[in-house]
PDB file of C-alpha atoms and ligand atoms in Angstrom:
ATOM      1  CA  MET N 247     -35.089 -70.610 148.421  1.00  0.00           C
ATOM      2  CA  LEU N 248     -32.127 -72.868 147.177  1.00  0.00           C
ATOM      3  CA  ARG N 249     -31.766 -76.476 147.575  1.00  0.00           C
ATOM      4  CA  ARG N 250     -28.758 -78.903 146.785  1.00  0.00           C
ATOM      5  CA  LEU N 251     -29.988 -81.801 144.479  1.00  0.00           C
ATOM      6  CA  ASP N 252     -28.378 -85.079 144.457  1.00  0.00           C
ATOM      7  CA  ASN N 253     -28.746 -86.609 140.940  1.00  0.00           C
ATOM      8  CA  PRO N 254     -27.078 -89.082 139.020  1.00  0.00           C
ATOM      9  CA  TRP N 255     -25.207 -87.023 136.731  1.00  0.00           C
ATOM     10  CA  GLY N 256     -22.568 -86.048 139.104  1.00  0.00           C
ATOM     11  CA  ILE N 257     -23.442 -82.102 138.696  1.00  0.00           C
ATOM     12  CA  ASP N 258     -23.209 -79.253 140.829  1.00  0.00           C
ATOM     13  CA  LEU N 259     -26.965 -78.999 140.622  1.00  0.00           C
ATOM     14  CA  TRP N 260     -29.488 -76.803 143.043  1.00  0.00           C
ATOM     15  CA  LEU N 261     -33.255 -76.156 142.822  1.00  0.00           C
ATOM     16  CA  LEU N 262     -34.540 -72.304 143.361  1.00  0.00           C
ATOM     17  CA  VAL N 263     -38.141 -73.493 144.754  1.00  0.00           C
ATOM     18  CA  SER N 264     -40.147 -70.467 146.182  1.00  0.00           C
ATOM     19  CA  ASP N 265     -40.796 -69.116 149.461  1.00  0.00           C
ATOM     20  CA  ILE N 266     -44.313 -69.024 149.285  1.00  0.00           C
ATOM     21  CA  ARG N 267     -45.989 -72.352 150.402  1.00  0.00           C
ATOM     22  CA  GLN N 268     -49.425 -71.399 149.644  1.00  0.00           C
ATOM     23  CA  PRO N 269     -51.810 -73.650 147.308  1.00  0.00           C
ATOM     24  CA  HIS N 270     -52.198 -71.792 144.182  1.00  0.00           C
ATOM     25  CA  LEU N 271     -49.105 -69.614 144.346  1.00  0.00           C
ATOM     26  CA  GLY N 272     -45.472 -69.238 144.297  1.00  0.00           C
ATOM     27  CA  GLY N 273     -45.142 -70.429 140.614  1.00  0.00           C
ATOM     28  CA  ASN N 274     -43.881 -68.527 138.039  1.00  0.00           C
ATOM     29  CA  LYS N 275     -47.205 -67.545 137.074  1.00  0.00           C
ATOM     30  CA  TYR N 276     -47.474 -66.148 140.663  1.00  0.00           C
ATOM     31  CA  TYR N 277     -44.599 -63.570 140.160  1.00  0.00           C
ATOM     32  CA  LYS N 278     -45.609 -62.542 136.995  1.00  0.00           C
ATOM     33  CA  LEU N 279     -48.805 -61.462 138.351  1.00  0.00           C
ATOM     34  CA  LEU N 280     -46.972 -59.148 141.185  1.00  0.00           C
ATOM     35  CA  GLY N 281     -46.152 -56.941 138.851  1.00  0.00           C
ATOM     36  CA  TYR N 282     -49.553 -56.446 137.545  1.00  0.00           C
ATOM     37  CA  LEU N 283     -50.835 -56.120 140.966  1.00  0.00           C
ATOM     38  CA  GLU N 284     -48.735 -53.376 141.411  1.00  0.00           C
ATOM     39  CA  THR N 285     -50.049 -51.794 138.217  1.00  0.00           C
ATOM     40  CA  ALA N 286     -53.622 -52.200 140.226  1.00  0.00           C
ATOM     41  CA  ARG N 287     -52.203 -50.080 143.579  1.00  0.00           C
ATOM     42  CA  THR N 288     -50.525 -47.261 141.431  1.00  0.00           C
ATOM     43  CA  GLU N 289     -53.660 -46.934 139.040  1.00  0.00           C
ATOM     44  CA  ARG N 290     -56.360 -47.424 142.054  1.00  0.00           C
ATOM     45  CA  LYS N 291     -57.879 -50.002 139.928  1.00  0.00           C
ATOM     46  CA  GLN N 292     -60.128 -52.893 141.713  1.00  0.00           C
ATOM     47  CA  HIS N 293     -60.261 -55.020 138.739  1.00  0.00           C
ATOM     48  CA  LEU N 294     -58.110 -57.474 136.834  1.00  0.00           C
ATOM     49  CA  ILE N 295     -58.741 -59.072 133.444  1.00  0.00           C
ATOM     50  CA  THR N 296     -57.182 -61.656 131.616  1.00  0.00           C
ATOM     51  CA  MET N 297     -57.301 -64.107 129.335  1.00  0.00           C
ATOM     52  CA  ALA N 298     -56.248 -67.809 129.522  1.00  0.00           C
ATOM     53  CA  GLY N 299     -56.385 -71.570 128.043  1.00  0.00           C
ATOM     54  CA  ALA N 300     -58.590 -73.920 129.704  1.00  0.00           C
ATOM     55  CA  HIS N 301     -56.041 -75.772 131.409  1.00  0.00           C
ATOM     56  CA  SER N 302     -53.670 -73.073 132.317  1.00  0.00           C
ATOM     57  CA  ASN N 303     -51.517 -72.615 135.508  1.00  0.00           C
ATOM     58  CA  HIS N 304     -52.108 -69.083 135.235  1.00  0.00           C
ATOM     59  CA  LEU N 305     -55.776 -69.176 135.534  1.00  0.00           C
ATOM     60  CA  ARG N 306     -55.521 -70.913 138.687  1.00  0.00           C
ATOM     61  CA  ALA N 307     -52.530 -68.309 140.286  1.00  0.00           C
ATOM     62  CA  PHE N 308     -54.894 -65.171 138.852  1.00  0.00           C
ATOM     63  CA  ALA N 309     -57.937 -66.550 140.799  1.00  0.00           C
ATOM     64  CA  ALA N 310     -56.036 -67.400 143.909  1.00  0.00           C
ATOM     65  CA  LEU N 311     -54.393 -63.850 143.972  1.00  0.00           C
ATOM     66  CA  THR N 312     -56.882 -61.723 143.078  1.00  0.00           C
ATOM     67  CA  ARG N 313     -59.081 -63.115 145.602  1.00  0.00           C
ATOM     68  CA  GLN N 314     -56.391 -62.955 148.177  1.00  0.00           C
ATOM     69  CA  HIS N 315     -56.246 -59.138 147.647  1.00  0.00           C
ATOM     70  CA  GLY N 316     -59.887 -58.822 147.357  1.00  0.00           C
ATOM     71  CA  LEU N 317     -59.827 -57.693 143.782  1.00  0.00           C
ATOM     72  CA  THR N 318     -62.552 -58.303 141.044  1.00  0.00           C
ATOM     73  CA  ALA N 319     -61.279 -60.949 138.503  1.00  0.00           C
ATOM     74  CA  THR N 320     -62.473 -61.716 135.222  1.00  0.00           C
ATOM     75  CA  ALA N 321     -60.811 -64.345 132.496  1.00  0.00           C
ATOM     76  CA  ILE N 322     -61.597 -64.762 129.091  1.00  0.00           C
ATOM     77  CA  ILE N 323     -61.190 -68.167 127.990  1.00  0.00           C
ATOM     78  CA  ARG N 324     -60.202 -69.919 125.230  1.00  0.00           C
ATOM     79  CA  GLY N 325     -63.149 -72.390 124.200  1.00  0.00           C
ATOM     80  CA  ASP N 326     -66.691 -71.692 123.730  1.00  0.00           C
ATOM     81  CA  GLU N 327     -67.826 -75.279 124.101  1.00  0.00           C
ATOM     82  CA  LEU N 328     -66.573 -74.715 128.166  1.00  0.00           C
ATOM     83  CA  SER N 329     -69.456 -72.911 128.621  1.00  0.00           C
ATOM     84  CA  ASP N 330     -71.253 -76.316 129.385  1.00  0.00           C
ATOM     85  CA  GLU N 331     -70.213 -76.850 133.022  1.00  0.00           C
ATOM     86  CA  SER N 332     -69.924 -80.481 132.286  1.00  0.00           C
ATOM     87  CA  ARG N 333     -66.787 -79.776 130.053  1.00  0.00           C
ATOM     88  CA  GLN N 334     -65.092 -77.396 132.396  1.00  0.00           C
ATOM     89  CA  SER N 335     -61.698 -78.471 133.428  1.00  0.00           C
ATOM     90  CA  ALA N 336     -60.507 -78.094 137.193  1.00  0.00           C
ATOM     91  CA  GLU N 337     -58.804 -75.016 136.725  1.00  0.00           C
ATOM     92  CA  ILE N 338     -61.869 -73.579 135.277  1.00  0.00           C
ATOM     93  CA  ARG N 339     -64.266 -74.974 137.946  1.00  0.00           C
ATOM     94  CA  PHE N 340     -61.378 -73.338 140.806  1.00  0.00           C
ATOM     95  CA  ALA N 341     -61.455 -70.135 139.493  1.00  0.00           C
ATOM     96  CA  ARG N 342     -64.920 -69.835 139.491  1.00  0.00           C
ATOM     97  CA  THR N 343     -65.458 -71.134 143.244  1.00  0.00           C
ATOM     98  CA  LEU N 344     -62.795 -68.046 143.635  1.00  0.00           C
ATOM     99  CA  GLY N 345     -65.486 -65.806 142.113  1.00  0.00           C
ATOM    100  CA  VAL N 346     -63.613 -65.320 138.956  1.00  0.00           C
ATOM    101  CA  GLU N 347     -66.273 -64.098 136.217  1.00  0.00           C
ATOM    102  CA  CYS N 348     -65.191 -66.436 132.966  1.00  0.00           C
ATOM    103  CA  ILE N 349     -66.371 -65.471 129.832  1.00  0.00           C
ATOM    104  CA  PHE N 350     -65.768 -68.364 126.930  1.00  0.00           C
ATOM    105  CA  VAL N 351     -65.191 -67.360 123.654  1.00  0.00           C
ATOM    106  CA  THR N 352     -64.445 -68.830 120.531  1.00  0.00           C
ATOM    107  CA  ARG N 353     -60.816 -69.866 119.105  1.00  0.00           C
ATOM    108  CA  ALA N 354     -61.224 -67.394 116.585  1.00  0.00           C
ATOM    109  CA  PHE N 355     -62.171 -64.895 118.989  1.00  0.00           C
ATOM    110  CA  TYR N 356     -59.738 -65.652 121.294  1.00  0.00           C
ATOM    111  CA  ARG N 357     -57.027 -65.258 118.848  1.00  0.00           C
ATOM    112  CA  GLN N 358     -57.936 -61.427 117.923  1.00  0.00           C
ATOM    113  CA  LEU N 359     -58.470 -60.314 121.427  1.00  0.00           C
ATOM    114  CA  ARG N 360     -54.499 -61.790 121.684  1.00  0.00           C
ATOM    115  CA  GLU N 361     -53.546 -59.497 118.802  1.00  0.00           C
ATOM    116  CA  ALA N 362     -55.560 -56.631 120.041  1.00  0.00           C
ATOM    117  CA  ASP N 363     -52.854 -54.836 121.939  1.00  0.00           C
ATOM    118  CA  THR N 364     -55.189 -51.444 123.182  1.00  0.00           C
ATOM    119  CA  THR N 365     -57.528 -50.949 125.449  1.00  0.00           C
ATOM    120  CA  THR N 366     -59.830 -49.685 122.378  1.00  0.00           C
ATOM    121  CA  GLY N 367     -59.203 -52.551 120.388  1.00  0.00           C
ATOM    122  CA  ARG N 368     -60.069 -54.938 123.331  1.00  0.00           C
ATOM    123  CA  THR N 369     -63.260 -53.215 123.774  1.00  0.00           C
ATOM    124  CA  ALA N 370     -64.077 -53.218 120.183  1.00  0.00           C
ATOM    125  CA  LEU N 371     -64.162 -57.161 120.689  1.00  0.00           C
ATOM    126  CA  PHE N 372     -65.692 -57.242 123.833  1.00  0.00           C
ATOM    127  CA  PRO N 373     -68.446 -54.471 124.031  1.00  0.00           C
ATOM    128  CA  GLY N 374     -69.741 -55.662 127.473  1.00  0.00           C
ATOM    129  CA  VAL N 375     -66.465 -55.572 129.186  1.00  0.00           C
ATOM    130  CA  ASP N 376     -64.857 -52.404 130.618  1.00  0.00           C
ATOM    131  CA  PHE N 377     -61.623 -53.134 130.288  1.00  0.00           C
ATOM    132  CA  GLY N 378     -60.957 -49.159 130.385  1.00  0.00           C
ATOM    133  CA  SER N 379     -61.455 -49.362 133.934  1.00  0.00           C
ATOM    134  CA  ALA N 380     -59.322 -52.485 134.816  1.00  0.00           C
ATOM    135  CA  VAL N 381     -55.768 -53.861 134.584  1.00  0.00           C
ATOM    136  CA  PHE N 382     -55.414 -56.063 131.426  1.00  0.00           C
ATOM    137  CA  VAL N 383     -52.997 -59.177 131.714  1.00  0.00           C
ATOM    138  CA  PRO N 384     -52.340 -60.716 128.925  1.00  0.00           C
ATOM    139  CA  GLU N 385     -52.251 -64.458 128.613  1.00  0.00           C
ATOM    140  CA  GLY N 386     -49.519 -66.043 130.748  1.00  0.00           C
ATOM    141  CA  GLY N 387     -48.584 -62.692 132.255  1.00  0.00           C
ATOM    142  CA  LEU N 388     -46.628 -61.901 128.932  1.00  0.00           C
ATOM    143  CA  GLY N 389     -44.942 -58.128 129.351  1.00  0.00           C
ATOM    144  CA  LEU N 390     -43.134 -55.928 130.906  1.00  0.00           C
ATOM    145  CA  PRO N 391     -45.136 -55.893 134.241  1.00  0.00           C
ATOM    146  CA  GLY N 392     -44.521 -59.521 133.964  1.00  0.00           C
ATOM    147  CA  ILE N 393     -40.919 -59.955 134.962  1.00  0.00           C
ATOM    148  CA  THR N 394     -40.661 -57.080 137.652  1.00  0.00           C
ATOM    149  CA  GLY N 395     -41.968 -60.277 140.260  1.00  0.00           C
ATOM    150  CA  VAL N 396     -39.818 -62.394 138.531  1.00  0.00           C
ATOM    151  CA  LYS N 397     -36.602 -60.460 139.320  1.00  0.00           C
ATOM    152  CA  THR N 398     -36.913 -59.918 142.847  1.00  0.00           C
ATOM    153  CA  TRP N 399     -37.434 -63.760 142.889  1.00  0.00           C
ATOM    154  CA  ALA N 400     -34.137 -64.402 140.479  1.00  0.00           C
ATOM    155  CA  ALA N 401     -32.188 -62.338 142.786  1.00  0.00           C
ATOM    156  CA  ALA N 402     -31.397 -65.818 144.211  1.00  0.00           C
ATOM    157  CA  ALA N 403     -30.190 -67.141 141.002  1.00  0.00           C
ATOM    158  CA  GLN N 404     -26.626 -64.947 140.464  1.00  0.00           C
ATOM    159  CA  GLY N 405     -23.842 -66.566 140.554  1.00  0.00           C
ATOM    160  CA  PHE N 406     -24.888 -70.105 138.883  1.00  0.00           C
ATOM    161  CA  GLU N 407     -22.637 -71.016 135.400  1.00  0.00           C
ATOM    162  CA  THR N 408     -26.303 -71.760 133.832  1.00  0.00           C
ATOM    163  CA  ILE N 409     -30.016 -71.623 134.583  1.00  0.00           C
ATOM    164  CA  TRP N 410     -32.422 -73.805 133.422  1.00  0.00           C
ATOM    165  CA  LEU N 411     -35.952 -72.858 133.528  1.00  0.00           C
ATOM    166  CA  ALA N 412     -38.989 -73.881 131.449  1.00  0.00           C
ATOM    167  CA  VAL N 413     -40.406 -71.533 128.721  1.00  0.00           C
ATOM    168  CA  ALA N 414     -43.730 -70.798 126.738  1.00  0.00           C
ATOM    169  CA  THR N 415     -44.008 -66.904 126.361  1.00  0.00           C
ATOM    170  CA  GLY N 416     -40.290 -66.549 127.455  1.00  0.00           C
ATOM    171  CA  THR N 417     -41.436 -64.042 130.441  1.00  0.00           C
ATOM    172  CA  THR N 418     -39.849 -65.751 133.347  1.00  0.00           C
ATOM    173  CA  ALA N 419     -36.408 -66.729 131.354  1.00  0.00           C
ATOM    174  CA  ALA N 420     -36.406 -62.699 130.562  1.00  0.00           C
ATOM    175  CA  GLY N 421     -36.727 -62.032 134.361  1.00  0.00           C
ATOM    176  CA  PHE N 422     -33.870 -64.314 134.969  1.00  0.00           C
ATOM    177  CA  LEU N 423     -32.006 -62.726 132.233  1.00  0.00           C
ATOM    178  CA  ALA N 424     -32.547 -58.789 133.634  1.00  0.00           C
ATOM    179  CA  ALA N 425     -31.877 -60.354 137.509  1.00  0.00           C
ATOM    180  CA  THR N 426     -27.996 -62.117 136.285  1.00  0.00           C
ATOM    181  CA  LYS N 427     -25.448 -61.023 134.452  1.00  0.00           C
ATOM    182  CA  SER N 428     -22.849 -62.093 132.152  1.00  0.00           C
ATOM    183  CA  PRO N 429     -20.992 -65.110 132.499  1.00  0.00           C
ATOM    184  CA  THR N 430     -24.213 -66.747 133.764  1.00  0.00           C
ATOM    185  CA  ARG N 431     -26.712 -68.352 131.016  1.00  0.00           C
ATOM    186  CA  VAL N 432     -29.813 -68.958 130.746  1.00  0.00           C
ATOM    187  CA  ALA N 433     -31.151 -72.468 128.825  1.00  0.00           C
ATOM    188  CA  GLY N 434     -34.543 -72.383 128.105  1.00  0.00           C
ATOM    189  CA  VAL N 435     -36.346 -75.501 127.027  1.00  0.00           C
ATOM    190  CA  ALA N 436     -39.380 -75.019 125.190  1.00  0.00           C
ATOM    191  CA  VAL N 437     -42.427 -76.529 125.417  1.00  0.00           C
ATOM    192  CA  LEU N 438     -44.123 -75.536 122.650  1.00  0.00           C
ATOM    193  CA  LYS N 439     -42.722 -74.758 119.393  1.00  0.00           C
ATOM    194  CA  ASN N 440     -42.723 -71.269 119.127  1.00  0.00           C
ATOM    195  CA  ALA N 441     -39.193 -70.636 119.049  1.00  0.00           C
ATOM    196  CA  ALA N 442     -39.552 -67.139 116.805  1.00  0.00           C
ATOM    197  CA  ALA N 443     -42.108 -65.476 119.423  1.00  0.00           C
ATOM    198  CA  ILE N 444     -39.967 -66.636 122.491  1.00  0.00           C
ATOM    199  CA  ARG N 445     -36.710 -65.063 121.341  1.00  0.00           C
ATOM    200  CA  ARG N 446     -38.998 -61.827 120.105  1.00  0.00           C
ATOM    201  CA  ASN N 447     -40.567 -61.354 123.744  1.00  0.00           C
ATOM    202  CA  ILE N 448     -36.909 -62.063 125.206  1.00  0.00           C
ATOM    203  CA  CYS N 449     -35.594 -59.259 122.915  1.00  0.00           C
ATOM    204  CA  LEU N 450     -38.362 -57.126 124.046  1.00  0.00           C
ATOM    205  CA  LEU N 451     -38.170 -57.850 127.796  1.00  0.00           C
ATOM    206  CA  ALA N 452     -34.659 -58.283 128.852  1.00  0.00           C
ATOM    207  CA  PRO N 453     -32.768 -56.238 126.005  1.00  0.00           C
ATOM    208  CA  GLY N 454     -29.205 -57.616 125.370  1.00  0.00           C
ATOM    209  CA  GLY N 455     -30.101 -60.625 127.475  1.00  0.00           C
ATOM    210  CA  ASP N 456     -30.649 -62.871 124.382  1.00  0.00           C
ATOM    211  CA  ALA N 457     -26.517 -62.960 123.924  1.00  0.00           C
ATOM    212  CA  ARG N 458     -26.952 -65.369 126.701  1.00  0.00           C
ATOM    213  CA  PHE N 459     -29.913 -67.055 126.961  1.00  0.00           C
ATOM    214  CA  ASP N 460     -30.158 -70.821 124.711  1.00  0.00           C
ATOM    215  CA  LEU N 461     -33.499 -72.109 123.739  1.00  0.00           C
ATOM    216  CA  VAL N 462     -33.419 -75.840 123.655  1.00  0.00           C
ATOM    217  CA  GLU N 463     -36.217 -76.753 120.980  1.00  0.00           C
ATOM    218  CA  ASP N 464     -35.825 -80.801 121.511  1.00  0.00           C
ATOM    219  CA  PHE N 465     -38.631 -81.036 123.847  1.00  0.00           C
ATOM    220  CA  ALA N 466     -41.177 -78.873 122.558  1.00  0.00           C
ATOM    221  CA  ALA N 467     -44.408 -80.462 121.724  1.00  0.00           C
ATOM    222  CA  THR N 468     -47.849 -79.294 121.315  1.00  0.00           C
ATOM    223  CA  PHE N 469     -50.192 -79.469 124.570  1.00  0.00           C
ATOM    224  CA  GLY N 470     -51.020 -83.095 124.776  1.00  0.00           C
ATOM    225  CA  ARG N 471     -50.489 -86.393 126.604  1.00  0.00           C
ATOM    226  CA  ALA N 472     -46.936 -87.124 128.348  1.00  0.00           C
ATOM    227  CA  SER N 473     -44.820 -89.711 126.766  1.00  0.00           C
ATOM    228  CA  PRO N 474     -44.054 -92.496 128.782  1.00  0.00           C
ATOM    229  CA  GLU N 475     -40.270 -91.232 129.016  1.00  0.00           C
ATOM    230  CA  LEU N 476     -41.633 -88.151 130.514  1.00  0.00           C
ATOM    231  CA  THR N 477     -43.707 -89.618 132.423  1.00  0.00           C
ATOM    232  CA  ALA N 478     -41.176 -91.935 134.158  1.00  0.00           C
ATOM    233  CA  ILE N 479     -38.908 -88.771 134.404  1.00  0.00           C
ATOM    234  CA  ALA N 480     -41.563 -87.085 136.323  1.00  0.00           C
ATOM    235  CA  ALA N 481     -42.042 -90.216 138.865  1.00  0.00           C
ATOM    236  CA  GLU N 482     -38.538 -90.988 139.394  1.00  0.00           C
ATOM    237  CA  PHE N 483     -37.085 -87.282 140.190  1.00  0.00           C
ATOM    238  CA  SER N 484     -40.742 -86.264 142.089  1.00  0.00           C
ATOM    239  CA  ALA N 485     -39.813 -89.192 144.581  1.00  0.00           C
ATOM    240  CA  ARG N 486     -35.775 -88.314 144.388  1.00  0.00           C
ATOM    241  CA  TRP N 487     -36.243 -84.739 145.119  1.00  0.00           C
ATOM    242  CA  GLN N 488     -39.617 -84.684 146.785  1.00  0.00           C
ATOM    243  CA  VAL N 489     -41.040 -82.131 144.967  1.00  0.00           C
ATOM    244  CA  THR N 490     -43.892 -82.498 142.194  1.00  0.00           C
ATOM    245  CA  LEU N 491     -42.710 -82.401 138.571  1.00  0.00           C
ATOM    246  CA  ASP N 492     -45.465 -81.487 136.420  1.00  0.00           C
ATOM    247  CA  THR N 493     -44.907 -83.255 132.852  1.00  0.00           C
ATOM    248  CA  THR N 494     -45.680 -80.048 130.858  1.00  0.00           C
ATOM    249  CA  TYR N 495     -43.276 -78.253 132.323  1.00  0.00           C
ATOM    250  CA  MET N 496     -41.132 -79.430 134.770  1.00  0.00           C
ATOM    251  CA  ALA N 497     -40.138 -82.668 133.789  1.00  0.00           C
ATOM    252  CA  LYS N 498     -39.317 -81.767 130.116  1.00  0.00           C
ATOM    253  CA  VAL N 499     -36.609 -79.380 131.967  1.00  0.00           C
ATOM    254  CA  ILE N 500     -35.129 -82.467 133.703  1.00  0.00           C
ATOM    255  CA  GLN N 501     -35.396 -84.450 130.515  1.00  0.00           C
ATOM    256  CA  ALA N 502     -33.303 -82.077 128.717  1.00  0.00           C
ATOM    257  CA  LEU N 503     -30.760 -81.434 131.526  1.00  0.00           C
ATOM    258  CA  SER N 504     -30.322 -85.116 131.741  1.00  0.00           C
ATOM    259  CA  VAL N 505     -29.415 -85.726 128.289  1.00  0.00           C
ATOM    260  CA  ALA N 506     -27.178 -82.482 128.127  1.00  0.00           C
ATOM    261  CA  ALA N 507     -25.128 -83.724 131.027  1.00  0.00           C
ATOM    262  CA  LYS N 508     -25.199 -86.961 129.940  1.00  0.00           C
ATOM    263  CA  GLN N 509     -23.391 -85.881 126.834  1.00  0.00           C
ATOM    264  CA  GLY N 510     -21.187 -84.048 129.281  1.00  0.00           C
ATOM    265  CA  ARG N 511     -22.256 -80.338 128.332  1.00  0.00           C
ATOM    266  CA  VAL N 512     -23.480 -79.446 132.321  1.00  0.00           C
ATOM    267  CA  ARG N 513     -20.582 -78.052 133.981  1.00  0.00           C
ATOM    268  CA  GLY N 514     -20.130 -75.487 136.828  1.00  0.00           C
ATOM    269  CA  LYS N 515     -22.541 -74.442 139.332  1.00  0.00           C
ATOM    270  CA  THR N 516     -26.126 -75.330 137.985  1.00  0.00           C
ATOM    271  CA  LEU N 517     -29.674 -73.773 138.901  1.00  0.00           C
ATOM    272  CA  VAL N 518     -33.281 -75.455 137.825  1.00  0.00           C
ATOM    273  CA  VAL N 519     -35.801 -73.031 138.472  1.00  0.00           C
ATOM    274  CA  TYR N 520     -39.038 -74.581 140.108  1.00  0.00           C
ATOM    275  CA  THR N 521     -41.974 -72.925 138.166  1.00  0.00           C
ATOM    276  CA  TYR N 522     -44.521 -75.267 138.741  1.00  0.00           C
ATOM    277  CA  ASN N 523     -47.024 -74.170 141.717  1.00  0.00           C
ATOM    278  CA  GLU N 524     -49.526 -76.781 143.024  1.00  0.00           C
TER     279      GLU N 524
HETATM  280  C1  PLP E 140     -46.273 -70.785 132.692  1.00  0.00           C
HETATM  281  C2  PLP E 140     -45.409 -71.642 132.690  1.00  0.00           C
HETATM  282  C3  PLP E 140     -43.906 -71.959 132.310  1.00  0.00           C
HETATM  283  C4  PLP E 140     -43.781 -70.962 131.394  1.00  0.00           C
HETATM  284  O1  PLP E 140     -43.494 -69.599 131.616  1.00  0.00           O
HETATM  285  P1  PLP E 140     -43.171 -68.525 130.402  1.00  0.00           P
HETATM  286  O2  PLP E 140     -43.131 -67.133 131.629  1.00  0.00           O
HETATM  287  O3  PLP E 140     -44.498 -67.869 129.682  1.00  0.00           O
HETATM  288  O4  PLP E 140     -41.919 -68.436 129.755  1.00  0.00           O
HETATM  289  C5  PLP E 140     -43.078 -72.325 132.888  1.00  0.00           C
HETATM  290  N1  PLP E 140     -43.136 -73.382 134.101  1.00  0.00           N
HETATM  291  C6  PLP E 140     -44.798 -73.463 134.654  1.00  0.00           C
HETATM  292  C7  PLP E 140     -44.778 -74.574 135.764  1.00  0.00           C
HETATM  293  C8  PLP E 140     -45.773 -72.660 133.842  1.00  0.00           C
HETATM  294  O5  PLP E 140     -46.719 -72.889 134.443  1.00  0.00           O
END
């Protein structure tokens, strides 16, 4: 669904929000998971396994969607100290409440799992987990199945001059590139300092799409406390537009857009993608 946004920069600004209005679903993590759900259906599998950081939106969407579809769900979580319940994040507690089996591993182990790109490799790391009979969902839904659902959502983004969105793995940006064509450009605001990985993922998932992709790197940071400026932007525009802008992703997009608009670099019909899910 497209919404026009009144704004202090005098630009022709729109917001793409999801039509799904259920808690924890409807953000980009939901759309990225749809393709993996489809894989489970065609391969007749009842079990999804993923890997996630303690505070990830991916973990919330994974829990909500697998529960909704009555699937068995396992999440391998970064940080073995989190097996101590008193240290578990809201996202982990939510996932466990919904029946997701959470396995807590050291950062080193987690890194090895991220690099293991076959069922055999993953099984060697975790002999107790039955990867063979499950669909594996990489961290953040990164991968080709991850863009199928995003492409459907992104159909509404055609005809815009520029599409702004937050980028971590680049999967969502790739879906928007795959669903649109020249002269539409995608401006991805990196939230992490991982430009090389982003470009690699975009080239892999949306071949040729990188020619219409601009990576904005000035707002990337390591995860942590938001700056006072970012917090102020989140508060101002959440109230103005009546949506929740989180400080990890959405507020950074608005910050980057605001800087570009003030410099006169934003022209034509401009779209911001609301990737967050509450
Ligand atoms: C995960 C996330 C992103 C980044 O998505 P990628 O497909 O990994 O680039 C953007 N916005 C929000 C709100 C997210 O949770």
